Amino acid sequence: MVIGLCIIQILNLFNNLIFKVMKGFKNNHTILFFILLFAGCLFSQENNEIKIDDLKAPASPAFTILGINPTSIERPETPRVLGVTILNNFSSINVLPKSFAFDVAPYWLCSHPDLTFDMYYYNKNSNILDNLWRNFSVSIATTPLDSPKVGTSLGFGVHTILTTFSKPGKNLDENVNAYKEILKIQVYRVDLLNNISKMNYSRFGEIGDAIKKEISSFILNQNVLSDMNPKKKEDYLKLLEKYLLQSLNEKRDSENLNDTSLIDSKRANDIIKYIKDKMIEIADTQVKVAREKVREQEKKRVGFLLEFAAAVAGEFKDDSIKYGEFSKIGAWITPMYSMTDAIDIIGIVRYLVLYENKEIKSHKVDAGLRLLIRNKSFGFSFEGIARTEAGKTTHQRFAFNLDYKLADDIYVTGTFGKDFEGKPIIGKGDLITLLGINFGMGKEPLVKLPK
Amino acid sequence: MEKEVNFKSEYEVSDGDIYLTIVIGNGQPGSSIVKINKIIIKDGEIKNLKLGNGNELKGKTLSVTSYVDDYQVNTNDTCIQYLLTGGKEPKKYYLDATVDVDGDRVVYNTDIKFI
C-alpha cells in the first residue's frame, strides 16, 4: 500500500508537470494523448518482451461497482499480490487522475512453509478452499461523484476464481521437468564449488584438477542425479565442468598465470570466488530461460474459467463521513472460454441493488458477452450487455475497447460506445469515451491456475 | 544472483531409524543434495529418506545443500523445512530468506550433527 501511495504521488507530480507544460493549449487533452502515444512508441521499441496481459491489473471489482471500468465485462484473472489502477477520461484530462483502485491478494502477504511447488503447480493435496483462498483478492477504489454532486464514491470488492477446466500449453510438463533438472544441476555446481573452496592449493593447475576430480566423482556416484539416464547425467556434468574450466581459464589468462604458477591460499580463494561469480552469471541466464519456458506454457492456457466477484459502493457527499451512504451492492459471475492464447469469449451475469437516500431504489440484472482479441502490444474487444429491471424496459450497453502497451509498466486503454440509458459514465448523454492509463505493479502479475 | 543461508544444529538419535523430509515452501521450486559425512546419498526431492539407524549415525554429520529459485511473482520469500524423525523426538528446522530481486535464488547450507 505504501509503495502504491508513493507511486500515486510521483504520478501526481508527473501529471502536474504535463499540465503546466500544456497550459494554454485549448485542446490539451488531445495533445496529452498524442504525447503519451509518442512516448509509448519510443519506450515500447526498447523492449517488447512484456505482453499487455502482463501489465494489466486483474479486474478490480471495486472499480466495476463504481461503473468506471473501461469495460463492463472484465477478463477474469488470478490476482497479484498488489495492483494499482489509475484511470482518467478525455473530459477531465486537464486535471489530475481521480479514479484509483488498489488490489491486494492477502494469501501472498504471509509465508506458506508447507506449500510446495508441486502442490502449487499441479494442485497436489490442495482442496477447493485452498484454491479459493490462493486466488482471493480484495480491492478498494475511489472516484469523484458525478456532477453536479460534489464528493467521493468509494468501492470495496472481493474476487476469486471458482473453478477452471483449462489446459496450459502442451509442452508444460516437459518444460517443468527441464526447469527442475536445471535446478538440480545448479545445486551440484554450488556443492562442487563449496568442496573445492575448502581444499589447499599451491599451484594454479591444482584448482582445475580438483574441478575435474569432483566432476568424475559425481559421474561415478550412482546416487548423483540417479533419476536421469546415465548419458544425460554425464552430458550435464561434463557441460558443468566445461563452464567451470572456462571461467578458471579466463582468470588464468587475465592474470598471466599458468598451471605451474605458485598461488597462496588468499590467491586461491580469489580465483574460486571469481569462478563462483561467473557461474552465478551463467546460472542467472540458464534458470531464467527454463523458468520463462514454464511461464510461457502457462500463458498458453485454453479452456474454461469461472470467476466470482462481489462489491459494495458508497457515496460521501461533500467528502464528509456523516453524509456517507450505500449506493450499490452487487455480485457477479464471469465465465470465460479461452479459444486460443489470443482469443477469449467472456460472459457475465451480474445482480445489482441500487440505493438512494438509504432506501433500496431498484434491483437490476445484467447479462452480457465480450469478445477479446489480444497480442503482445494490444488488446481489442467488443462487448454488449443487457440490463433488466422488473417491470421496466431493458437497456443495452455496447462498447469497443482498445488497450495499447506504452512501456513496460504502462498501458493506455480507450473505450468508445453507448452506455445504458440514464446511466452515463460521463456527461449527460449515453456516449462512452474513456481514456485510461494503467500503471502495472510488476512485470509478471499472474498467479498460475491449478493444472 | 544468489543469497546464501548457513545453518548448523544437532539432533539427538535413539535406537530407531532416522528419516529426513525436506519441504521447500512458498510454492517455490528447488533441489537438494543430502550427504552423510560428506558422502552423497540422495538428491532432488527428499521425502521420508531413511538415513540409517540412530546408533550408526551417532557422531556423523548430515549435510544438506538446497537450491531454491524465486519462481513466484507474488512473493520474493523462500523457506525450507527439514524434518527429522526416529530420534529421541521428531524435530523440525525452519529457515527462510527473501531474495532482493525477482528471479534470484537462495542456497541453504545446513549441517546437523547426530548426537
XYZ file of C-alpha atoms in Angstrom:
566
model
C 0.000 0.000 0.000
C 2.838 2.383 0.918
C 4.511 1.630 -2.416
C 1.239 2.308 -4.177
C 0.788 5.675 -2.444
C 4.341 6.682 -3.325
C 3.662 5.845 -6.963
C 0.475 7.908 -6.874
C 2.478 10.856 -5.545
C 5.057 10.504 -8.305
C 2.305 10.262 -10.892
C 0.643 13.343 -9.477
C 3.884 15.279 -9.847
C 4.288 13.950 -13.394
C 0.747 14.907 -14.244
C 1.187 18.390 -12.733
C 4.275 18.879 -14.849
C 2.484 17.878 -18.039
C -0.459 20.082 -17.107
C 1.842 23.091 -16.652
C 3.581 22.426 -19.954
C 0.278 22.172 -21.748
C -1.390 25.087 -20.023
C -2.579 27.483 -22.655
C -3.344 24.844 -25.266
C -7.046 24.874 -25.945
C -7.403 21.210 -26.809
C -4.908 19.961 -24.257
C -6.369 16.500 -23.733
C -5.726 15.568 -27.334
C -2.143 16.811 -27.135
C -1.552 14.820 -23.959
C -2.901 11.717 -25.605
C -0.512 12.058 -28.538
C 2.433 12.853 -26.261
C 1.733 9.667 -24.333
C 1.272 7.694 -27.517
C 4.520 9.031 -28.981
C 6.427 8.386 -25.754
C 4.900 4.963 -25.615
C 6.039 4.118 -29.117
C 9.569 5.152 -28.211
C 9.595 3.147 -24.987
C 7.917 0.130 -26.448
C 10.593 -0.162 -29.114
C 13.162 -0.752 -26.399
C 11.594 -3.889 -25.057
C 8.752 -5.907 -26.435
C 9.134 -8.924 -24.159
C 6.347 -7.915 -21.818
C 2.880 -8.558 -23.105
C -0.023 -6.286 -22.399
C -1.650 -9.016 -20.329
C 1.368 -8.999 -18.034
C 0.824 -5.331 -17.293
C -2.882 -5.343 -16.701
C -4.025 -5.437 -13.145
C -6.619 -8.138 -12.680
C -10.181 -6.831 -12.885
C -10.919 -4.758 -9.840
C -14.471 -5.395 -8.539
C -14.254 -2.122 -6.610
C -13.829 -0.267 -9.912
C -16.559 -2.299 -11.562
C -19.148 -1.482 -8.879
C -18.334 2.214 -9.291
C -19.083 1.863 -13.003
C -15.858 3.472 -14.167
C -14.068 0.498 -15.690
C -13.257 0.938 -19.359
C -15.134 -2.281 -19.974
C -18.126 -3.590 -18.134
C -17.132 -7.237 -18.622
C -13.624 -7.692 -17.277
C -11.396 -10.597 -18.233
C -11.111 -12.937 -15.229
C -7.576 -13.034 -13.885
C -5.824 -14.616 -10.984
C -4.628 -11.959 -8.565
C -1.277 -10.354 -7.980
C -0.087 -9.526 -4.513
C -0.558 -5.800 -5.111
C -2.089 -3.977 -8.056
C -2.714 -0.321 -8.758
C -5.061 1.047 -11.381
C -5.354 4.696 -12.260
C -7.986 5.863 -14.707
C -8.845 9.144 -16.308
C -11.113 10.129 -19.190
C -10.926 12.622 -22.026
C -13.340 15.067 -20.471
C -11.246 15.542 -17.369
C -7.716 15.010 -18.637
C -6.825 18.599 -17.782
C -6.900 17.736 -14.103
C -5.179 15.034 -12.092
C -6.466 11.491 -12.468
C -9.017 10.978 -9.745
C -10.032 7.362 -10.115
C -7.790 4.905 -8.296
C -8.036 1.256 -7.376
C -5.807 -0.870 -5.152
C -5.940 -4.641 -5.230
C -4.339 -6.929 -2.700
C -4.129 -10.728 -2.664
C -3.851 -11.415 1.089
C -2.754 -15.035 0.652
C 0.618 -13.901 -0.613
C 1.242 -11.425 2.181
C 2.391 -14.168 4.549
C 4.683 -17.180 4.274
C 3.409 -20.671 3.371
C 6.087 -23.130 4.502
C 4.062 -26.228 3.578
C 3.133 -25.078 0.067
C 5.499 -26.918 -2.250
C 5.975 -26.120 -5.930
C 4.145 -29.301 -6.955
C 1.233 -28.573 -4.616
C 1.001 -25.127 -6.102
C 1.635 -26.073 -9.692
C -0.083 -29.413 -10.013
C -2.659 -28.773 -7.330
C -1.431 -31.811 -5.385
C -3.023 -32.198 -1.943
C -4.943 -28.949 -2.393
C -8.650 -28.713 -1.685
C -11.180 -26.293 -3.152
C -10.874 -23.902 -0.204
C -7.097 -23.693 -0.704
C -7.629 -22.658 -4.315
C -10.344 -20.128 -3.481
C -8.063 -18.555 -0.863
C -4.991 -18.515 -3.126
C -6.942 -16.658 -5.811
C -8.766 -14.349 -3.433
C -8.212 -10.611 -3.713
C -9.570 -7.509 -2.050
C -9.887 -4.178 -3.822
C -10.650 -0.612 -2.855
C -11.388 2.127 -5.373
C -12.335 5.780 -5.331
C -13.684 8.207 -7.904
C -15.342 11.625 -7.710
C -19.142 11.718 -7.664
C -20.820 12.523 -10.977
C -21.502 16.220 -11.483
C -23.443 18.139 -10.144
C -22.834 16.186 -6.945
C -19.681 17.034 -5.033
C -17.908 14.333 -3.096
C -16.347 10.894 -3.473
C -17.557 7.417 -4.325
C -15.798 4.600 -2.559
C -15.934 0.992 -3.684
C -14.875 -2.165 -1.855
C -14.810 -5.518 -3.586
C -13.631 -9.111 -3.390
C -12.981 -11.653 -6.095
C -11.766 -15.211 -6.546
C -11.605 -17.951 -9.155
C -14.312 -20.539 -8.500
C -13.192 -23.214 -10.892
C -11.238 -23.855 -14.037
C -11.297 -26.517 -16.696
C -8.473 -25.218 -18.770
C -5.277 -26.689 -20.106
C -1.889 -24.995 -20.306
C 0.406 -25.297 -23.322
C 1.116 -28.878 -24.409
C 4.809 -28.630 -23.503
C 4.242 -27.660 -19.886
C 5.274 -30.956 -18.277
C 8.355 -31.193 -20.459
C 9.360 -27.637 -19.567
C 8.686 -28.106 -15.844
C 10.915 -31.195 -15.868
C 13.660 -29.332 -17.739
C 13.386 -26.470 -15.215
C 13.720 -28.920 -12.307
C 16.734 -30.550 -13.970
C 18.442 -27.179 -14.319
C 17.897 -26.543 -10.599
C 19.311 -29.995 -9.810
C 22.463 -29.244 -11.768
C 22.810 -25.880 -10.066
C 22.835 -27.461 -6.621
C 25.739 -29.682 -7.756
C 27.561 -26.622 -9.067
C 27.127 -24.986 -5.636
C 28.250 -28.167 -3.868
C 31.298 -28.579 -6.089
C 32.452 -25.010 -5.528
C 31.874 -25.371 -1.776
C 34.029 -28.508 -1.822
C 36.922 -27.076 -3.796
C 36.938 -23.894 -1.727
C 37.799 -25.988 1.333
C 40.893 -27.535 -0.280
C 44.506 -26.304 -0.134
C 46.355 -25.360 -3.312
C 49.971 -24.486 -4.002
C 49.811 -24.237 -7.821
C 47.161 -22.805 -10.155
C 46.725 -26.063 -12.099
C 45.585 -27.878 -8.960
C 42.288 -25.970 -8.989
C 41.439 -27.314 -12.445
C 42.447 -30.800 -11.323
C 40.144 -30.505 -8.289
C 37.218 -29.492 -10.524
C 37.798 -32.479 -12.852
C 38.129 -34.845 -9.883
C 34.851 -33.628 -8.366
C 33.002 -33.976 -11.674
C 34.401 -37.505 -12.119
C 33.264 -38.483 -8.637
C 29.759 -37.152 -9.414
C 29.640 -39.179 -12.634
C 30.726 -42.354 -10.856
C 28.412 -41.900 -7.863
C 25.126 -43.707 -8.548
C 23.312 -41.520 -6.018
C 24.073 -38.407 -8.073
C 21.243 -37.480 -10.473
C 20.011 -41.041 -10.063
C 16.689 -40.369 -11.795
C 18.431 -39.325 -15.028
C 19.684 -41.764 -17.601
C 23.497 -42.134 -17.358
C 24.176 -40.494 -20.717
C 22.138 -37.425 -19.892
C 23.695 -37.244 -16.435
C 27.212 -37.358 -17.893
C 26.346 -34.762 -20.533
C 25.007 -32.372 -17.909
C 28.012 -32.833 -15.631
C 30.529 -32.510 -18.485
C 28.818 -29.286 -19.516
C 29.120 -28.040 -15.946
C 32.823 -28.962 -15.991
C 33.267 -27.075 -19.261
C 31.748 -23.873 -17.833
C 33.831 -24.167 -14.645
C 37.084 -24.678 -16.550
C 36.242 -21.854 -18.961
C 35.828 -19.471 -16.015
C 39.058 -20.745 -14.484
C 40.926 -20.250 -17.751
C 39.558 -16.728 -18.106
C 41.059 -15.924 -14.739
C 44.348 -17.594 -15.710
C 44.597 -15.578 -18.921
C 43.611 -12.282 -17.319
C 46.351 -12.650 -14.693
C 49.021 -14.192 -16.946
C 49.162 -17.364 -14.890
C 49.884 -20.899 -15.979
C 49.274 -24.281 -14.421
C 52.603 -24.253 -12.594
C 52.191 -20.735 -11.181
C 52.527 -20.687 -7.419
C 49.457 -19.473 -5.527
C 48.828 -18.943 -1.837
C 45.517 -19.591 -0.071
C 44.371 -15.977 -0.477
C 45.025 -16.093 -4.223
C 43.265 -19.455 -4.465
C 40.237 -18.028 -2.666
C 40.151 -15.068 -5.054
C 40.282 -17.403 -8.067
C 37.488 -19.630 -6.716
C 35.400 -16.570 -5.893
C 35.852 -15.411 -9.491
C 34.648 -18.805 -10.751
C 31.674 -18.678 -8.367
C 30.653 -15.233 -9.601
C 30.994 -16.234 -13.247
C 28.964 -19.390 -12.660
C 26.232 -17.389 -10.916
C 26.020 -15.184 -14.020
C 25.645 -18.274 -16.201
C 23.060 -19.705 -13.793
C 21.101 -16.433 -13.970
C 20.593 -16.990 -17.674
C 20.041 -20.755 -17.577
C 17.497 -20.660 -14.761
C 15.708 -17.662 -16.226
C 15.349 -19.304 -19.628
C 13.987 -22.524 -18.072
C 11.619 -20.579 -15.803
C 10.271 -18.439 -18.649
C 9.591 -21.521 -20.775
C 7.350 -22.825 -17.977
C 5.566 -19.484 -17.693
C 5.081 -19.296 -21.456
C 3.282 -22.637 -21.431
C 1.118 -21.406 -18.583
C 0.113 -18.338 -20.588
C -0.987 -20.567 -23.474
C -3.805 -21.840 -21.311
C -7.035 -22.531 -23.177
C -10.376 -23.658 -21.793
C -12.972 -22.594 -19.290
C -12.636 -20.468 -16.169
C -15.260 -19.157 -13.753
C -14.755 -16.117 -11.565
C -16.885 -14.753 -8.748
C -16.854 -11.155 -7.547
C -18.887 -9.030 -5.165
C -18.634 -5.400 -4.221
C -20.298 -2.526 -2.403
C -20.156 1.162 -3.215
C -20.868 4.170 -1.070
C -21.173 7.878 -1.734
C -19.691 10.531 0.524
C -21.302 13.836 -0.411
C -19.139 16.891 0.258
C -16.424 14.377 1.165
C -17.972 14.084 4.589
C -18.282 10.845 6.572
C -21.588 11.954 8.079
C -23.164 12.158 4.605
C -21.902 8.710 3.661
C -24.433 6.171 2.415
C -24.589 2.945 0.377
C -25.189 3.471 -3.295
C -24.807 -0.036 -4.768
C -24.305 -3.637 -3.797
C -23.574 -6.237 -6.422
C -22.400 -9.760 -7.079
C -21.484 -11.326 -10.376
C -20.048 -14.400 -12.002
C -17.818 -14.199 -15.038
C -17.355 -17.335 -17.132
C -14.606 -17.191 -19.717
C -13.682 -19.527 -22.524
C -10.218 -19.001 -23.983
C -10.317 -20.400 -27.512
C -6.615 -19.787 -28.056
C -3.986 -17.854 -26.129
C -5.155 -14.753 -28.058
C -8.954 -15.032 -28.237
C -11.333 -15.071 -25.269
C -15.109 -15.120 -25.046
C -16.213 -13.710 -21.717
C -19.704 -13.654 -20.290
C -21.228 -12.013 -17.254
C -24.296 -12.322 -15.082
C -24.490 -9.557 -12.528
C -27.051 -8.741 -9.852
C -27.141 -5.161 -8.607
C -29.088 -3.445 -5.852
C -29.154 0.346 -6.143
C -29.801 2.606 -3.164
C -30.987 6.194 -2.952
C -31.389 8.156 0.269
C -30.604 4.988 2.239
C -33.573 3.172 0.646
C -33.465 0.434 -1.988
C -34.252 2.139 -5.285
C -34.086 -0.800 -7.694
C -32.845 -4.329 -8.426
C -31.105 -4.852 -11.744
C -29.746 -7.865 -13.575
C -27.046 -7.547 -16.237
C -26.220 -10.251 -18.747
C -23.622 -9.811 -21.444
C -20.854 -11.104 -23.660
C -17.455 -9.792 -24.663
C -15.094 -10.926 -27.408
C -11.467 -10.139 -26.642
C -8.575 -10.435 -29.097
C -5.118 -9.709 -27.764
C -1.449 -9.971 -28.621
C 1.820 -8.658 -27.196
C 1.134 -4.958 -27.586
C -2.593 -4.509 -27.813
C -5.947 -5.931 -26.872
C -9.164 -5.223 -28.760
C -12.620 -6.105 -27.573
C -16.305 -5.597 -28.198
C -18.923 -6.085 -25.517
C -22.683 -5.986 -25.311
C -24.742 -6.066 -22.128
C -28.470 -6.065 -21.479
C -29.728 -4.620 -18.190
C -33.171 -5.589 -16.990
C -35.268 -4.330 -14.149
C -38.616 -5.800 -13.108
C -41.452 -4.090 -14.951
C -39.190 -1.757 -16.887
C -37.619 -1.524 -20.332
C -34.396 -3.418 -20.956
C -31.406 -1.174 -21.611
C -28.288 -2.060 -23.584
C -24.677 -1.087 -23.452
C -22.253 -1.583 -26.360
C -18.585 -0.685 -26.218
C -15.367 -1.077 -28.197
C -12.203 -1.143 -26.124
C -8.570 -0.914 -27.156
C -5.630 -1.454 -24.805
C -2.198 -0.438 -26.027
C 1.147 -1.032 -24.323
C 3.071 2.215 -23.996
C 6.015 0.989 -21.974
C 6.991 -1.952 -19.836
C 4.904 -0.796 -16.882
C 2.294 1.411 -18.557
C -0.554 0.880 -20.962
C -3.396 3.076 -22.130
C -6.923 1.902 -22.508
C -9.542 3.643 -24.628
C -13.257 2.859 -24.774
C -15.923 4.176 -27.132
C -19.565 3.210 -27.226
C -23.068 3.626 -25.913
C -23.857 3.253 -22.241
C -27.116 2.237 -20.569
C -29.746 4.932 -20.983
C -29.904 7.200 -17.972
C -26.585 5.977 -16.609
C -23.829 7.750 -18.493
C -20.237 7.272 -17.496
C -19.547 10.912 -18.180
C -21.554 13.928 -19.163
C -25.300 13.909 -19.622
C -25.749 11.567 -22.576
C -25.114 7.887 -23.044
C -21.879 8.238 -25.033
C -18.860 6.398 -23.626
C -15.480 7.979 -24.317
C -12.928 6.903 -21.789
C -9.165 7.086 -21.837
C -7.464 5.198 -19.074
C -3.838 4.994 -18.111
C -2.878 1.900 -16.201
C 0.336 1.616 -14.259
C 1.249 -2.001 -13.633
C 2.980 -3.168 -10.489
C 5.473 -5.750 -11.686
C 6.060 -7.437 -14.974
C 4.544 -10.809 -14.245
C 1.345 -10.279 -12.337
C -0.407 -13.545 -12.873
C -0.662 -16.308 -10.353
C -0.926 -19.582 -12.178
C -4.034 -21.662 -12.089
C -4.209 -25.233 -10.900
C -3.444 -27.673 -13.662
C 22.100 -13.513 -8.014
C 22.280 -15.986 -5.187
C 21.845 -15.475 -1.497
C 23.457 -17.912 0.930
C 21.996 -19.111 4.235
C 24.178 -21.246 6.527
C 22.815 -23.210 9.456
C 24.273 -25.672 11.971
C 22.469 -27.719 14.604
C 22.357 -31.080 16.374
C 19.880 -33.929 16.512
C 19.674 -36.478 19.295
C 19.367 -40.032 17.982
C 17.975 -43.157 19.642
C 17.918 -46.842 18.652
C 15.457 -46.376 15.761
C 15.933 -45.477 12.115
C 16.286 -41.798 11.297
C 14.232 -40.292 8.451
C 14.561 -36.966 6.700
C 11.956 -34.930 4.814
C 12.748 -31.602 3.176
C 9.925 -29.219 2.316
C 10.670 -26.196 0.157
C 7.748 -23.839 0.796
C 6.028 -20.752 -0.616
C 5.360 -22.642 -3.852
C 8.982 -22.178 -4.907
C 10.872 -24.885 -6.781
C 14.227 -26.202 -5.659
C 16.512 -29.158 -5.318
C 18.677 -30.606 -2.544
C 21.728 -32.797 -2.055
C 21.823 -34.893 1.106
C 25.135 -36.143 2.473
C 26.194 -38.162 5.474
C 29.786 -37.431 6.419
C 30.372 -35.797 3.020
C 29.075 -38.808 1.046
C 26.116 -38.072 -1.225
C 23.220 -40.383 -0.522
C 20.321 -38.688 -2.370
C 19.387 -35.627 -4.394
C 16.284 -33.918 -5.752
C 13.104 -34.004 -3.723
C 13.590 -35.597 -0.313
C 10.635 -37.272 1.340
C 10.930 -39.772 4.206
C 14.500 -40.590 3.252
C 15.936 -43.267 5.534
C 19.322 -42.023 6.703
C 20.230 -45.067 8.762
C 19.996 -46.428 12.254
C 20.434 -43.974 15.091
C 23.288 -45.911 16.642
C 25.182 -45.979 13.332
C 24.577 -42.304 12.678
C 25.688 -41.102 16.102
C 28.709 -38.825 15.717
C 28.167 -38.344 11.986
C 27.055 -35.138 10.273
C 24.093 -34.717 7.952
C 24.834 -32.040 5.344
C 22.118 -30.666 3.094
C 22.653 -28.161 0.304
C 19.439 -26.823 -1.193
C 18.994 -24.512 -4.151
C 15.717 -22.589 -4.295
C 14.552 -20.437 -7.202
C 12.196 -17.491 -6.812
C 9.564 -18.598 -9.315
C 6.594 -16.940 -7.641
C 5.729 -13.495 -8.962
C 3.708 -12.658 -5.874
C 6.415 -13.213 -3.298
C 10.181 -12.966 -3.042
C 10.148 -15.118 0.090
C 11.670 -18.562 0.122
C 11.691 -21.013 3.009
C 12.755 -24.553 3.769
C 11.924 -27.074 6.478
C 13.982 -30.091 7.476
C 12.011 -32.704 9.385
C 13.986 -35.344 11.241
C 12.146 -38.261 12.838
C 13.144 -41.505 14.518
C 15.454 -39.956 17.082
C 14.737 -39.120 20.666
C 11.976 -36.856 19.395
C 10.915 -35.514 15.975
C 12.433 -32.165 15.155
C 11.648 -29.536 12.551
C 14.228 -26.967 11.463
C 12.899 -23.926 9.628
C 14.945 -21.467 7.578
C 13.844 -18.625 5.360
C 15.298 -15.911 3.163
C 13.953 -13.241 0.879
C 15.583 -12.588 -2.470
C 16.310 -8.967 -3.296
C 15.266 -9.191 -6.941
C 12.557 -11.257 -8.649
C 14.028 -14.466 -10.006
C 17.077 -14.589 -7.735
C 17.975 -17.796 -5.922
C 18.783 -18.864 -2.377
C 21.324 -21.507 -1.366
C 20.663 -23.152 2.005
C 23.674 -24.933 3.539
C 22.724 -26.965 6.609
C 24.844 -29.194 8.841
C 23.157 -31.257 11.546
C 25.322 -33.365 13.799
C 23.797 -36.561 15.170
C 24.461 -36.836 18.904
